[in-house]
Short mmCIF file of C-alpha atoms in Angstrom, two decimals:
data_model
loop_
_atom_site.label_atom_id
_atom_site.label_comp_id
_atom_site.label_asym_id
_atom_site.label_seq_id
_atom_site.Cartn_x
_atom_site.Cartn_y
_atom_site.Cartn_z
CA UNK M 769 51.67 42.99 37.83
CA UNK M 770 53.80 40.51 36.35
CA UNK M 771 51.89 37.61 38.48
CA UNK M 772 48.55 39.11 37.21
CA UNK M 773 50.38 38.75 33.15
CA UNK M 774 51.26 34.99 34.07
CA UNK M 775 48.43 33.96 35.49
CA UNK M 776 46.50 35.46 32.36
CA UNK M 777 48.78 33.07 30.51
CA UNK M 778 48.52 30.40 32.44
CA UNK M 779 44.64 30.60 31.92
CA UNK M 780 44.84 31.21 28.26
CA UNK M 781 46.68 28.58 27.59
CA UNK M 782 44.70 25.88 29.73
CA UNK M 783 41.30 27.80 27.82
CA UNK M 784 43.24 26.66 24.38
CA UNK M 785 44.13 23.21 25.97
CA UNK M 786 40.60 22.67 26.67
CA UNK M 787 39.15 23.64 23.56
CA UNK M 788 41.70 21.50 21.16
CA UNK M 789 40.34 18.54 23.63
CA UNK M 790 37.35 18.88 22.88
CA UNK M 791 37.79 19.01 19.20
CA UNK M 792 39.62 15.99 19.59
CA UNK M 793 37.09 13.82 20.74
CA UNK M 794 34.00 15.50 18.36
CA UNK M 795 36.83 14.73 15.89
CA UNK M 796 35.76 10.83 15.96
CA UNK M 797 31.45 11.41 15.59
CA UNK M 798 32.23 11.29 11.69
CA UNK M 799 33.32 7.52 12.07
CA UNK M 800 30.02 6.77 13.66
CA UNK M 801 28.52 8.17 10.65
CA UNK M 802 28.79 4.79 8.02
CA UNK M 803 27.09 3.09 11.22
CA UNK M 804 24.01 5.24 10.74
CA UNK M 805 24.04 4.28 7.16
CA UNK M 806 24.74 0.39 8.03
CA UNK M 807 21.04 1.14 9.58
CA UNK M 808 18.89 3.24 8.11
CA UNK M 809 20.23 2.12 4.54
CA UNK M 810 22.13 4.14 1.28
CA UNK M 811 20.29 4.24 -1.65
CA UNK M 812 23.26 2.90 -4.33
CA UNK M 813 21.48 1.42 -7.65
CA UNK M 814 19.22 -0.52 -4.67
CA UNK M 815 18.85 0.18 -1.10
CA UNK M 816 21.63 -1.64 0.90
CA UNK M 817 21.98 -1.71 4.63
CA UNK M 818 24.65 -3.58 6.74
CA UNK M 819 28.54 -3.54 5.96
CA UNK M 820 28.20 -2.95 2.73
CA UNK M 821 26.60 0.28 3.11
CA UNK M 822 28.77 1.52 5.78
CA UNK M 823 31.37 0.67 3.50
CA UNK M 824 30.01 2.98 1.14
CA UNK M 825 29.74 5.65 3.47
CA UNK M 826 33.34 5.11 4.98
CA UNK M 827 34.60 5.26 1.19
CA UNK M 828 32.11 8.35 0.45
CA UNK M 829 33.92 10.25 4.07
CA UNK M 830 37.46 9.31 2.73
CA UNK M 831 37.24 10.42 -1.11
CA UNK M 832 35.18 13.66 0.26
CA UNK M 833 37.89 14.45 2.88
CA UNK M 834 36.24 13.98 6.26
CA UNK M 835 38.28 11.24 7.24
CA UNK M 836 41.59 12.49 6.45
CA UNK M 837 41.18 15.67 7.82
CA UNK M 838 40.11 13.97 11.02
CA UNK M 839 42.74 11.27 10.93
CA UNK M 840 45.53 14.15 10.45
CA UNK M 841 44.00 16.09 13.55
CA UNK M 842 43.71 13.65 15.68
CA UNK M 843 47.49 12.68 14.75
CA UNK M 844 48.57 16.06 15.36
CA UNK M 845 46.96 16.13 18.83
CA UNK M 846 47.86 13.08 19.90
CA UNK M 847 51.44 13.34 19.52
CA UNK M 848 51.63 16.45 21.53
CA UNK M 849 49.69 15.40 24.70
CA UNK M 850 49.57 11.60 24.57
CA UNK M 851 52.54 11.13 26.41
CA UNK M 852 51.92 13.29 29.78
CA UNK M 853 47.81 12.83 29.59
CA UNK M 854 46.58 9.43 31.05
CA UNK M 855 42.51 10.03 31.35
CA UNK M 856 43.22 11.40 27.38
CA UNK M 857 44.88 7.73 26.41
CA UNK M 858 42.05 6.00 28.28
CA UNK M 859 39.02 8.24 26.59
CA UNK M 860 40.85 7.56 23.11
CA UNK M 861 40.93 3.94 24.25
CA UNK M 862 36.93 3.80 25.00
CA UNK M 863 35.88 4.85 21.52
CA UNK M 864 38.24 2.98 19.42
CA UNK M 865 36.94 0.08 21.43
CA UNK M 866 33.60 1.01 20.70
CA UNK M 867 34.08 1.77 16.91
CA UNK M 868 35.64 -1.81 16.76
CA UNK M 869 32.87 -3.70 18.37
CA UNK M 870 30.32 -1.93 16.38
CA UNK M 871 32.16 -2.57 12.93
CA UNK M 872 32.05 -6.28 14.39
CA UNK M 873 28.32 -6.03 15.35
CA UNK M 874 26.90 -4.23 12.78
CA UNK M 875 25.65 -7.18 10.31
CA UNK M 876 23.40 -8.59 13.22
CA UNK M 877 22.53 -4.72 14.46
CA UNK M 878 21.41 -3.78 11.07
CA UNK M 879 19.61 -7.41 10.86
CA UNK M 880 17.72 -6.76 13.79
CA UNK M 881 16.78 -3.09 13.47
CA UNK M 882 15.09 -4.21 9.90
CA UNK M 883 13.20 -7.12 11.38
CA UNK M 884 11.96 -4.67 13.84
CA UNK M 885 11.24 -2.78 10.29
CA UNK M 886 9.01 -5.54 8.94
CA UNK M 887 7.45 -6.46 12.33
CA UNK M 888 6.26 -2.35 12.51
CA UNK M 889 5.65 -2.25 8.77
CA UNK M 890 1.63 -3.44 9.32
CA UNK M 891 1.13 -0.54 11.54
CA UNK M 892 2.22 2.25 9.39
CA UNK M 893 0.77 0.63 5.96
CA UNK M 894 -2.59 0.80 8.19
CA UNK M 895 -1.96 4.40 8.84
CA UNK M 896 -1.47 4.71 5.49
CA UNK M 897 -5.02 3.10 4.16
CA UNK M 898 -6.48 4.98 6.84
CA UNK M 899 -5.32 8.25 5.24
CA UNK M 900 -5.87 7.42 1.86
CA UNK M 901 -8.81 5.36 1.73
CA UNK M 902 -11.11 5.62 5.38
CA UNK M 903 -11.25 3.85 8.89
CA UNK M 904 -13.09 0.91 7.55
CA UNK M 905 -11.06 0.16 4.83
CA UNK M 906 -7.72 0.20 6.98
CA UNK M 907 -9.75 -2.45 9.84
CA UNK M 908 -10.28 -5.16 7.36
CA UNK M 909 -7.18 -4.98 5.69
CA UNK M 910 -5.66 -7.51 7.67
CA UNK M 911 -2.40 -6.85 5.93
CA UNK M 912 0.53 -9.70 5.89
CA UNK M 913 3.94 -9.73 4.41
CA UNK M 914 3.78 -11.08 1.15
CA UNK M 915 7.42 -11.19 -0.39
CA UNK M 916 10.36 -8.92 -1.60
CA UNK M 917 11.60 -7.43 -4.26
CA UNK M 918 13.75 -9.53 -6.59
CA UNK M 919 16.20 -6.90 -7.29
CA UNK M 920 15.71 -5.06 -4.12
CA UNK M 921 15.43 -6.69 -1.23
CA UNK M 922 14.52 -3.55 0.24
CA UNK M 923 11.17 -3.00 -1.57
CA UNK M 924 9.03 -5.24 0.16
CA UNK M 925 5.36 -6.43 -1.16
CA UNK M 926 2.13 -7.28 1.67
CA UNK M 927 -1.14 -8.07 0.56
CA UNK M 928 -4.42 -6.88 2.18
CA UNK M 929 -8.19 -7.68 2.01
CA UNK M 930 -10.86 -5.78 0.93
CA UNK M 931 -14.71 -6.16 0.96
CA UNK M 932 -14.74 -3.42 -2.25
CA UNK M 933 -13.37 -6.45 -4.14
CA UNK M 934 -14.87 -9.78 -4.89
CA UNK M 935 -14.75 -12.22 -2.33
CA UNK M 936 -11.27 -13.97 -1.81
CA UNK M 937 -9.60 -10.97 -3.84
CA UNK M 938 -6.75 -9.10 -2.14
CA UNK M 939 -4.73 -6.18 -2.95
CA UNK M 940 -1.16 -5.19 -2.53
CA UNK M 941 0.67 -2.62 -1.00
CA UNK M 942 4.39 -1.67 -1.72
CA UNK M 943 6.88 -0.18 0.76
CA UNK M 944 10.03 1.03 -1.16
CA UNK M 945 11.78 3.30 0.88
CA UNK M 946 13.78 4.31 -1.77
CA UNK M 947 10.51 6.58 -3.03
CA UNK M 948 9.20 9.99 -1.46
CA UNK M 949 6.19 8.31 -1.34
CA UNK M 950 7.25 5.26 0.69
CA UNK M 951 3.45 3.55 -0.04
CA UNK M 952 2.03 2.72 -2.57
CA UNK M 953 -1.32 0.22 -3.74
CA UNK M 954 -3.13 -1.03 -6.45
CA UNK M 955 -6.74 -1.20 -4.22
CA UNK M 956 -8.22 1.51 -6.45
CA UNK M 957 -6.87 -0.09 -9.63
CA UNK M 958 -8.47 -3.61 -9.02
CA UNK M 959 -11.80 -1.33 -8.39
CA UNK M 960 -11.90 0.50 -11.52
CA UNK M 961 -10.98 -2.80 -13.59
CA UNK M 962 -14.19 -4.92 -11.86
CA UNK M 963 -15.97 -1.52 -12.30
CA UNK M 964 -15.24 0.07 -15.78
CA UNK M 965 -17.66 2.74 -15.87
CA UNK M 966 -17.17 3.99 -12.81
CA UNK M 967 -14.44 6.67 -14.01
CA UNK M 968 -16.93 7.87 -16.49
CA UNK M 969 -20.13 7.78 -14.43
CA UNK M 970 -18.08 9.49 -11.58
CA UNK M 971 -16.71 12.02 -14.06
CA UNK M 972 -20.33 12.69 -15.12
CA UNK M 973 -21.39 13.48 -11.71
CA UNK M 974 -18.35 15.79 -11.04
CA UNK M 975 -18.91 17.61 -13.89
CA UNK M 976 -23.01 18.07 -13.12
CA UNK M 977 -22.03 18.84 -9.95
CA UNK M 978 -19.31 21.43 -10.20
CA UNK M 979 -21.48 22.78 -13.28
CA UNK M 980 -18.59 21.95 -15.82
CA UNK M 981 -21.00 20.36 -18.23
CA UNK M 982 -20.85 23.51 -20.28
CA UNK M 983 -21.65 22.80 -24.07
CA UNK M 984 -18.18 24.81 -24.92
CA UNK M 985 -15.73 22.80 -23.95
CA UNK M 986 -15.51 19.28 -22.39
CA UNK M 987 -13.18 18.25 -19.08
CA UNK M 988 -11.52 14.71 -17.71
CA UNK M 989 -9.47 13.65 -14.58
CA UNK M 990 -8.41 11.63 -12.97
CA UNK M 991 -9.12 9.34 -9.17
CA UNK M 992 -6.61 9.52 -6.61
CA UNK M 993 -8.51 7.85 -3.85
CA UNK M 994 -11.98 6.81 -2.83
CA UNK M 995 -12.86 6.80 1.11
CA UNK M 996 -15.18 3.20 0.63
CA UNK M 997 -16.40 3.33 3.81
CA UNK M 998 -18.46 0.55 4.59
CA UNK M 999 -19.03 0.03 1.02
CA UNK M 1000 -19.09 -3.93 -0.49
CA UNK M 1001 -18.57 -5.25 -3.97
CA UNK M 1002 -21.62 -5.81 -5.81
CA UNK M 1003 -23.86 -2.60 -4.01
CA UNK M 1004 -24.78 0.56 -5.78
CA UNK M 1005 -21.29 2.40 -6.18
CA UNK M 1006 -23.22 5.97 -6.39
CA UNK M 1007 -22.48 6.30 -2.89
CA UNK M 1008 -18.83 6.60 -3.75
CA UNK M 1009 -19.19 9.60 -5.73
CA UNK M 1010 -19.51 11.83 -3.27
CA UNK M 1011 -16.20 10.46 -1.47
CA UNK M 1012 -13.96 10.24 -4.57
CA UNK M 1013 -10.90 12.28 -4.67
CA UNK M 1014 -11.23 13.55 -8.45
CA UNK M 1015 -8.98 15.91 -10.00
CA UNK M 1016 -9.78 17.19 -13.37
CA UNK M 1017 -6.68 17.30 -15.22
CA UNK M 1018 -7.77 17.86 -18.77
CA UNK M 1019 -10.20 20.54 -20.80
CA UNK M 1020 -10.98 20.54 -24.44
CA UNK M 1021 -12.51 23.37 -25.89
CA UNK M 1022 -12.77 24.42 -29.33
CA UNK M 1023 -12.13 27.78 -30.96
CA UNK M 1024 -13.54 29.71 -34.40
CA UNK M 1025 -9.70 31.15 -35.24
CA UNK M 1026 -6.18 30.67 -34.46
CA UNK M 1027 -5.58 34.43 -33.18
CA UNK M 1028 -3.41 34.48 -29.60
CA UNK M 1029 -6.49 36.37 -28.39
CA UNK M 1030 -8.96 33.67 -29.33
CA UNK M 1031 -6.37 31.39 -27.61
CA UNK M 1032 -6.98 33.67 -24.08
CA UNK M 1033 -10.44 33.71 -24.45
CA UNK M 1034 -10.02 29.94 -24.65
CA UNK M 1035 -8.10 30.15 -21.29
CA UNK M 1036 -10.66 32.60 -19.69
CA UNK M 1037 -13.72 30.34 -20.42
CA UNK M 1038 -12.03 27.54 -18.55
CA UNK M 1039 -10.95 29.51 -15.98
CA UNK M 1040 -14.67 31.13 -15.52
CA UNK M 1041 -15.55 28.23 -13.78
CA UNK M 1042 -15.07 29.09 -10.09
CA UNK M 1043 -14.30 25.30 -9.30
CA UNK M 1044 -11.33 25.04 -11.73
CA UNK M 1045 -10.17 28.38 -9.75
CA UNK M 1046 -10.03 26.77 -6.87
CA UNK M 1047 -8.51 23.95 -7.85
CA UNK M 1048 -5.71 26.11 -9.34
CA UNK M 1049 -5.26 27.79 -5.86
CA UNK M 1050 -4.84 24.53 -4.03
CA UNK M 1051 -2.00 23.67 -6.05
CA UNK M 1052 -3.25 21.24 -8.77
CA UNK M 1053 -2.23 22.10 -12.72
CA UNK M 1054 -4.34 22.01 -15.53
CA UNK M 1055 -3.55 21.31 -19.08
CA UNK M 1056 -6.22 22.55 -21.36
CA UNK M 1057 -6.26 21.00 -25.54
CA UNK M 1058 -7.60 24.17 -27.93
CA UNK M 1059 -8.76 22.84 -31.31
CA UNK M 1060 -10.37 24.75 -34.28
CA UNK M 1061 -12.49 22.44 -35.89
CA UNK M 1062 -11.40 18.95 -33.93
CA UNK M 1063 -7.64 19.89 -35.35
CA UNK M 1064 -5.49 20.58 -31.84
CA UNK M 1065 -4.18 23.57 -32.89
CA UNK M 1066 -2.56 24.43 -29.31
CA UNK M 1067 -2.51 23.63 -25.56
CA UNK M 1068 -2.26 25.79 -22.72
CA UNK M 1069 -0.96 24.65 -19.47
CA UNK M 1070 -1.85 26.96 -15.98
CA UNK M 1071 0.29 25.67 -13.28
CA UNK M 1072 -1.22 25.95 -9.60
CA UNK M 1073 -0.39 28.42 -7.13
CA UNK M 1074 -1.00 28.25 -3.09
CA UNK M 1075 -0.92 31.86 -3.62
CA UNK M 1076 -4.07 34.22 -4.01
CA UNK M 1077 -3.24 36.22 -6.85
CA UNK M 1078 -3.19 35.21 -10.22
CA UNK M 1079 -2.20 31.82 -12.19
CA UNK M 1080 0.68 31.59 -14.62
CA UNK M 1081 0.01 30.05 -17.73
CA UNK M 1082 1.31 29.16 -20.57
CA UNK M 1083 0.52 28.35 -24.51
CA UNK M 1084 2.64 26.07 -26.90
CA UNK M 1085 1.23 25.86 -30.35
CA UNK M 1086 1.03 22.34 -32.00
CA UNK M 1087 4.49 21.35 -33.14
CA UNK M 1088 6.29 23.23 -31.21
CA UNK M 1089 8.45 20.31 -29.16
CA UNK M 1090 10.68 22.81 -27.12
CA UNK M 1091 10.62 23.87 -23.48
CA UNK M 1092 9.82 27.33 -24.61
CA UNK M 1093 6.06 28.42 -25.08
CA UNK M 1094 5.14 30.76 -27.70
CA UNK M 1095 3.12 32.40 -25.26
CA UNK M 1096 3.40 33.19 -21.57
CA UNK M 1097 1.29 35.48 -19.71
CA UNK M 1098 -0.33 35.81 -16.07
CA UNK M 1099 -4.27 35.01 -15.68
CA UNK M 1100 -5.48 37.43 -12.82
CA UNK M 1101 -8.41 36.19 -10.57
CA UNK M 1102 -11.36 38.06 -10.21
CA UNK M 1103 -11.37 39.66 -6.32
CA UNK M 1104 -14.24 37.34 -5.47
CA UNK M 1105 -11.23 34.41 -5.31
CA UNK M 1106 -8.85 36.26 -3.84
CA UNK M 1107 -8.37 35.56 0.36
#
């Protein structure tokens, strides 16, 4: 009985020896953490990589406690079984070897990983004019690193062809990695400014076709992207209609009185449209001017919703400059919308 107790001990004991081992050693992966930073960057004012940002990070892990508590463990520990534990001197050995060669390797480490960056960077800004704008825009780009940022070196500039534009024209593309959006253009920009009209004449055939040209009120938008195809500056840009990624962003309509219930009918009349609906339920917002005799009286804002029920909206009368609208109130969809 009393062998069966000791041995019980023995075991426990050997269990807890184990486990505070093991907690030693995952008590270093937080110094390894400034040497993810030193690579994949720290947004601070600019992006920074290298020493610098793992020094950030170290300082960050220190003021916030991580280090400290670690450092005080590991103390702890060490003085208790350092002195009778060989294989636990050489393991503590092998990673505060390794932490000191990285600290020493981590300029040309971080120097290489973001060359690799830049030499990759083509493929993914292809991916990204491929999503955005077609397959046939994306193979002619022929995109090349153009320069950097001159108060981040991180946002880097690369310019790309494009047979939408005039002959010898080129485009740029931004990566900033500091964005949610990583990349960003200006293709569509340079399109619309050698084409003025075509925001109105594609508006035009939005409207006729989504049978918005109603006499009571009056919509605009705006282009997010065109898929140009095989399309070439100088042809018949009709074709691109069709392929535009419009969003209509804006209604006007104009009202007899000033009554919160002409206001709703306002809203309603909009809303009758079942495009607009739609639009609402894939997310996109709406803003909507009401006037009473070309005098903006109020404006109405219904805020999208990926759910099938009804659409949120709300009025604030002209003048009123706060956050809070002097009218809030749920616009339910007919059934024929619902899924």
């Amino acid at each position: 009985m009393e062998n069966t107790s000791s041995d019980n001990s023995i075991s426990s004991k050997k269990r807890n020896s184990n486990t505070a081992t093991v907690l030693y050693y995952l008590s270093f992966l937080p110094y390894f953490i400034p040497f993810c930073f030193a690579i994949s960057g720290i947004s601070f004012l600019t992006r920074i990589y290298g020493i610098v940002a793992a020094t950030l990070a170290a300082v960050f892990m220190t003021v916030s406690g991580f280090f400290p508590i670690c450092f005080i463990f590991q103390t702890a520990f060490g003085k208790r079984h350092f002195s009778d534990n060989k294989s636990l001197k050489l393991g503590t050995f092998i990673i505060v070897s390794l932490l000191i060669a990285l600290i020493v390797c981590i300029e040309p480490i971080s120097s290489s990983v973001n060359e690799i960056r830049l030499y990759k960077e083509p493929s993914r800004i292809y991916n990204y004019l491929k999503i955005h704008y077609g397959q046939a825009t994306a193979d002619s780009a022929n995109i090349v690193f153009d320069h950097v940022s001159d108060h981040d070196p991180a946002i880097r500039y690369y310019k790309a062809y494009s047979p939408v534009l005039q002959v010898g024209s080129t485009f740029e593309v931004c990566s900033n990695p500091n964005l949610p959006r990583k990349y960003t253009d200006n293709l569509v920009e340079l399109f619309l400014k050698a084409n003025p009209e075509y925001t109105s004449e594609c508006q035009r055939y939005m409207l006729e076709k989504h049978k918005l040209n109603d006499a009571s009120f009056s919509m605009e938008g705006m282009i997010h992207s065109i898929d140009f195809k095989d399309y070439h500056h100088g042809s018949d840009y009709s074709v691109l209609f069709e392929r535009t990624d419009f969003e209509f962003t804006t209604a006007t309509i104009q009202i007899t009185d000033i009554r919160f219930e002409s206001i709703k009918n306002a809203v309603t009349t909009v809303m009758s449209n079942e495009y607009i609906r739609n639009d609402m339920l894939s997310g996109n917002s709406i803003s909507i001017d009401i006037k009473n005799k070309d005098s903006k009286i109020a404006y109405a804002i219904i805020h999208g919703t990926l759910k099938p029920s009804s659409l949120r909206v709300r009025v604030y009368l002209e003048g009123n400059n706060s956050f809070d609208p002097d009218m809030d109130y749920t616009f339910t969809l007919p059934e024929s919308n619902r899924s």
